[in-house]
CSV table of C-alpha atoms in Angstrom, one decimal:
chain,number,residue,atom,x,y,z
A,102,MET,CA,-45.8,24.8,145.7
A,103,THR,CA,-44.4,24.7,149.3
A,104,GLU,CA,-41.1,25.2,150.8
A,105,THR,CA,-39.3,22.4,152.4
A,106,ARG,CA,-40.2,21.8,156.1
A,107,SER,CA,-39.1,20.1,159.2
A,108,VAL,CA,-42.3,19.3,160.9
A,109,CYS,CA,-42.5,18.0,164.6
A,110,VAL,CA,-45.2,15.8,164.9
A,111,TYR,CA,-46.6,14.8,168.5
A,112,CYS,CA,-48.8,11.7,168.4
A,113,GLY,CA,-49.5,8.6,170.6
A,114,SER,CA,-47.3,5.6,170.8
A,115,SER,CA,-50.5,3.6,170.8
A,116,PHE,CA,-52.9,2.9,168.0
A,117,GLY,CA,-56.1,4.1,169.6
A,118,ASN,CA,-59.4,2.2,169.0
A,119,LYS,CA,-60.2,3.5,165.6
A,120,GLU,CA,-58.4,2.2,162.4
A,121,LYS,CA,-58.6,5.5,160.9
A,122,TYR,CA,-56.0,7.0,163.0
A,123,ALA,CA,-53.2,4.7,162.0
A,124,GLY,CA,-54.7,5.6,158.4
A,125,HIS,CA,-54.3,9.1,158.6
A,126,ALA,CA,-50.9,8.7,160.2
A,127,GLU,CA,-49.7,6.9,157.3
A,128,ALA,CA,-51.4,9.2,154.7
A,129,LEU,CA,-49.7,12.2,156.5
A,130,GLY,CA,-46.4,10.5,156.4
A,131,LYS,CA,-46.5,9.6,152.7
A,132,LEU,CA,-47.5,13.2,151.8
A,133,PHE,CA,-44.5,14.4,153.9
A,134,HIS,CA,-42.2,12.0,151.9
A,135,GLN,CA,-43.8,13.0,148.6
A,136,LEU,CA,-43.0,16.6,149.5
A,137,GLY,CA,-39.5,15.9,150.7
A,138,TRP,CA,-40.5,17.2,154.2
A,139,LYS,CA,-38.5,16.1,157.1
A,140,LEU,CA,-40.3,14.5,160.1
A,141,VAL,CA,-39.2,15.2,163.7
A,142,TYR,CA,-41.0,13.0,166.1
A,143,GLY,CA,-40.5,11.3,169.6
A,144,GLY,CA,-38.6,8.2,168.3
A,145,GLY,CA,-41.2,5.5,168.9
A,146,THR,CA,-41.6,2.5,166.5
A,147,THR,CA,-45.2,1.5,167.9
A,148,GLY,CA,-48.7,3.1,167.4
A,149,LEU,CA,-49.2,6.3,165.5
A,150,MET,CA,-45.5,7.2,166.1
A,151,GLY,CA,-44.2,4.2,164.1
A,152,GLN,CA,-47.0,4.3,161.5
A,153,ILE,CA,-46.0,8.2,160.5
A,154,ALA,CA,-42.4,7.6,160.8
A,155,SER,CA,-42.4,4.7,158.5
A,156,ALA,CA,-44.5,6.3,156.1
A,157,THR,CA,-42.4,9.2,155.8
A,158,MET,CA,-39.4,7.1,155.2
A,159,GLY,CA,-41.0,5.6,152.4
A,160,PRO,CA,-40.8,2.2,150.8
A,161,GLU,CA,-37.1,2.7,149.5
A,162,LEU,CA,-36.4,4.2,153.2
A,163,ASP,CA,-35.1,7.4,151.5
A,164,GLY,CA,-37.4,9.8,153.6
A,165,LYS,CA,-36.1,12.3,156.3
A,166,VAL,CA,-36.9,11.3,159.8
A,167,LEU,CA,-35.4,12.2,163.0
A,168,GLY,CA,-36.6,10.5,166.1
A,169,VAL,CA,-35.7,11.7,169.6
A,170,ILE,CA,-36.3,9.4,172.6
A,171,PRO,CA,-35.0,9.5,176.2
A,172,ASP,CA,-32.9,6.6,177.2
A,173,ALA,CA,-35.3,5.2,179.6
A,174,LEU,CA,-37.9,4.5,176.8
A,175,VAL,CA,-35.5,2.4,174.7
A,176,VAL,CA,-36.1,-1.5,174.8
A,177,ARG,CA,-32.8,-3.5,174.3
A,178,GLU,CA,-34.0,-6.8,174.8
A,179,ARG,CA,-33.2,-9.2,171.8
A,180,ASP,CA,-36.7,-10.3,171.5
A,181,SER,CA,-38.6,-7.1,171.7
A,182,ASN,CA,-39.0,-6.3,168.0
A,183,THR,CA,-40.7,-9.7,167.4
A,184,GLU,CA,-43.7,-9.8,165.5
A,185,ASP,CA,-45.5,-11.2,168.6
A,186,PHE,CA,-44.4,-8.3,170.6
A,187,ASN,CA,-45.7,-5.7,167.9
A,188,GLU,CA,-49.1,-7.6,167.8
A,189,LYS,CA,-49.4,-7.0,171.5
A,190,ILE,CA,-48.8,-3.5,171.3
A,191,LYS,CA,-51.4,-3.1,168.6
A,192,GLU,CA,-54.2,-4.9,170.6
A,193,ASN,CA,-54.6,-2.4,173.3
A,194,VAL,CA,-53.2,0.5,174.9
A,195,ASP,CA,-53.0,-1.5,178.3
A,196,ASN,CA,-50.3,-3.9,176.7
A,197,HIS,CA,-47.9,-0.9,175.9
A,198,LYS,CA,-45.6,-0.6,178.8
A,199,GLY,CA,-44.1,2.7,177.3
A,200,SER,CA,-40.9,1.4,175.8
A,201,THR,CA,-40.0,1.0,172.1
A,202,PRO,CA,-37.5,-0.8,170.0
A,203,LEU,CA,-35.0,0.9,167.9
A,204,SER,CA,-34.9,0.4,164.3
A,205,SER,CA,-33.2,2.2,161.2
A,206,ALA,CA,-36.6,1.6,159.2
A,207,TYR,CA,-38.0,4.5,161.2
A,208,GLY,CA,-35.1,6.7,160.3
A,209,GLU,CA,-32.3,8.3,162.4
A,210,THR,CA,-32.8,7.9,166.1
A,211,ILE,CA,-31.1,10.1,168.6
A,212,VAL,CA,-31.2,8.7,172.4
A,213,VAL,CA,-31.1,11.6,174.8
A,214,PRO,CA,-31.0,11.4,178.6
A,215,ASP,CA,-34.3,12.8,179.7
A,216,MET,CA,-37.7,14.3,178.6
A,217,HIS,CA,-36.5,17.9,178.8
A,218,THR,CA,-33.7,17.4,176.5
A,219,ARG,CA,-35.9,15.4,174.1
A,220,LYS,CA,-38.6,18.4,173.9
A,221,ARG,CA,-35.9,20.9,173.4
A,222,MET,CA,-34.0,19.1,170.6
A,223,MET,CA,-37.3,18.3,168.9
A,224,ALA,CA,-38.2,22.0,169.0
A,225,ARG,CA,-34.7,23.3,167.7
A,226,GLU,CA,-35.0,20.7,164.8
A,227,SER,CA,-38.2,22.1,163.6
A,228,ASN,CA,-40.0,25.0,162.0
A,229,ALA,CA,-43.7,23.8,162.4
A,230,PHE,CA,-45.6,21.8,164.8
A,231,VAL,CA,-48.3,19.2,164.3
A,232,ALA,CA,-50.4,17.3,166.9
A,233,MET,CA,-52.4,14.1,166.0
A,234,PRO,CA,-54.4,12.0,168.5
A,235,GLY,CA,-52.4,10.7,171.6
A,236,GLY,CA,-52.4,10.7,175.4
A,237,TYR,CA,-50.9,12.8,178.1
A,238,GLY,CA,-47.6,13.3,176.6
A,239,THR,CA,-49.2,14.5,173.3
A,240,LEU,CA,-51.4,16.8,175.0
A,241,GLU,CA,-48.8,18.2,177.2
A,242,GLU,CA,-46.2,18.7,174.4
A,243,VAL,CA,-48.5,20.7,172.1
A,244,MET,CA,-49.8,23.1,174.8
A,245,GLU,CA,-46.1,24.0,175.7
A,246,CYS,CA,-45.7,24.6,171.9
A,247,ILE,CA,-48.7,26.7,172.0
A,248,THR,CA,-47.4,28.6,175.0
A,249,TRP,CA,-44.1,29.2,173.4
A,250,SER,CA,-45.7,30.9,170.6
A,251,GLN,CA,-48.0,32.9,172.8
A,252,LEU,CA,-44.5,34.1,174.7
A,253,GLY,CA,-42.7,34.9,171.6
A,254,ILE,CA,-40.1,32.1,172.0
A,255,HIS,CA,-41.2,30.7,168.4
A,256,ALA,CA,-43.2,31.9,165.7
A,257,TYR,CA,-44.0,28.6,163.7
A,258,PRO,CA,-47.1,27.1,162.8
A,259,VAL,CA,-49.0,24.8,165.3
A,260,VAL,CA,-51.8,22.7,164.0
A,261,LEU,CA,-54.0,20.3,165.5
A,262,TYR,CA,-54.7,17.5,163.0
A,263,ASN,CA,-58.4,16.9,164.3
A,264,ILE,CA,-59.1,13.5,163.1
A,265,ASP,CA,-62.8,12.5,163.5
A,266,GLY,CA,-63.3,15.4,166.0
A,267,PHE,CA,-60.5,14.0,168.4
A,268,PHE,CA,-59.5,17.6,169.6
A,269,ASP,CA,-63.1,19.0,169.6
A,270,LEU,CA,-63.3,19.2,173.3
A,271,LEU,CA,-59.7,20.8,173.5
A,272,LEU,CA,-60.9,23.4,170.9
A,273,LYS,CA,-64.0,23.9,173.1
A,274,HIS,CA,-61.9,24.6,176.2
A,275,ILE,CA,-59.8,27.0,174.2
A,276,GLU,CA,-63.0,28.8,173.1
A,277,HIS,CA,-64.3,28.8,176.7
A,278,SER,CA,-60.9,30.2,178.0
A,279,ILE,CA,-61.0,33.1,175.4
A,280,GLU,CA,-64.7,34.0,176.6
A,281,GLU,CA,-63.7,33.8,180.2
A,282,GLY,CA,-60.7,36.3,179.6
A,283,PHE,CA,-57.8,34.0,180.0
A,284,ILE,CA,-56.8,33.7,176.4
A,285,SER,CA,-56.9,36.7,174.0
A,286,LYS,CA,-58.9,36.2,170.7
A,287,LYS,CA,-55.9,37.0,168.7
A,288,ASN,CA,-53.6,34.4,170.7
A,289,GLY,CA,-56.6,31.8,170.1
A,290,GLU,CA,-55.4,32.0,166.5
A,291,ILE,CA,-52.0,30.4,167.4
A,292,VAL,CA,-53.7,27.2,167.0
A,293,GLN,CA,-54.7,26.0,163.4
A,294,VAL,CA,-57.0,22.9,162.8
A,295,ALA,CA,-56.9,20.4,160.0
A,296,THR,CA,-58.7,17.3,159.0
A,297,THR,CA,-57.0,16.2,156.0
A,298,PRO,CA,-53.2,15.6,155.4
A,299,GLU,CA,-53.2,18.2,152.6
A,300,GLU,CA,-55.1,20.7,155.0
A,301,VAL,CA,-52.1,20.1,157.4
A,302,VAL,CA,-49.6,21.0,154.6
A,303,GLU,CA,-51.9,23.9,153.5
A,304,LYS,CA,-52.0,25.3,157.2
A,305,ILE,CA,-48.4,25.1,157.6
A,306,ALA,CA,-47.4,26.7,154.3
A,307,ASN,CA,-49.9,29.6,154.6
A,308,TYR,CA,-49.5,30.4,158.3
A,309,VAL,CA,-49.6,33.8,159.4
A,310,VAL,CA,-48.1,34.7,162.8
A,311,PRO,CA,-51.0,36.2,165.0
A,312,GLU,CA,-50.7,39.9,166.4
A,313,GLY,CA,-50.9,40.3,170.0
A,314,ARG,CA,-48.3,37.7,171.3
A,315,PHE,CA,-45.8,38.6,173.9
A,316,SER,CA,-42.7,40.3,172.6
A,317,LEU,CA,-40.2,39.4,175.4
A,318,GLN,CA,-36.5,38.8,175.2
A,319,TRP,CA,-35.5,35.1,175.5
A,320,LYS,CA,-31.9,33.8,175.9
A,321,ASP,CA,-32.0,30.2,176.2
A,322,GLU,CA,-35.0,29.5,174.1
A,323,GLY,CA,-34.6,32.2,171.5
A,324,GLU,CA,-32.7,30.1,169.2
A,325,HIS,CA,-35.8,28.4,168.3
A,326,GLY,CA,-36.6,31.4,166.1
A,327,LYS,CA,-39.3,34.4,166.1
């Protein structure tokens, strides 16, 4: 039905305040596992990151998952992966100190020296991009990915998984920027929107590269594909 994909998913390392966020992350991961698609993500084992990674790996741990995480975000303390630790992470975003334990149950993990290396590697390993609910990092990553498409650095699908209207205000901002003449109407089509795991897959599989993007020559970034 669809070609095999390597999908970069940006999402929170916390669970958020609604149980449905974790439920949707798990459902999308299970669908990736079923399709044999590869998940590329930020390497966390907590929050939505951990949820989608473990679901993509599947119960037999035979899924395809690549996590890319900066060295500074890795927890190495012996007791960091205890049940008590994970329960504290689940309770509230205020308890999350930004670090994460490593575990083979979440797929292959590559530790890199910094955030810039992480983002570049995640992009190189992917041919589709999805944003789920998250915080500053998620927003920064997906907006950079959208900008890369606008500049012609890549021509891959970019999908906002708009669970329970989470991205409604961002979509309104994009509409406002189009109305005010800062984003062209055609470039507004770079961003696709889905509300179910099946729709995420459909938007990726049937993505049409919008006309009107910049056709610049890129040396370093050009390897992402056009």
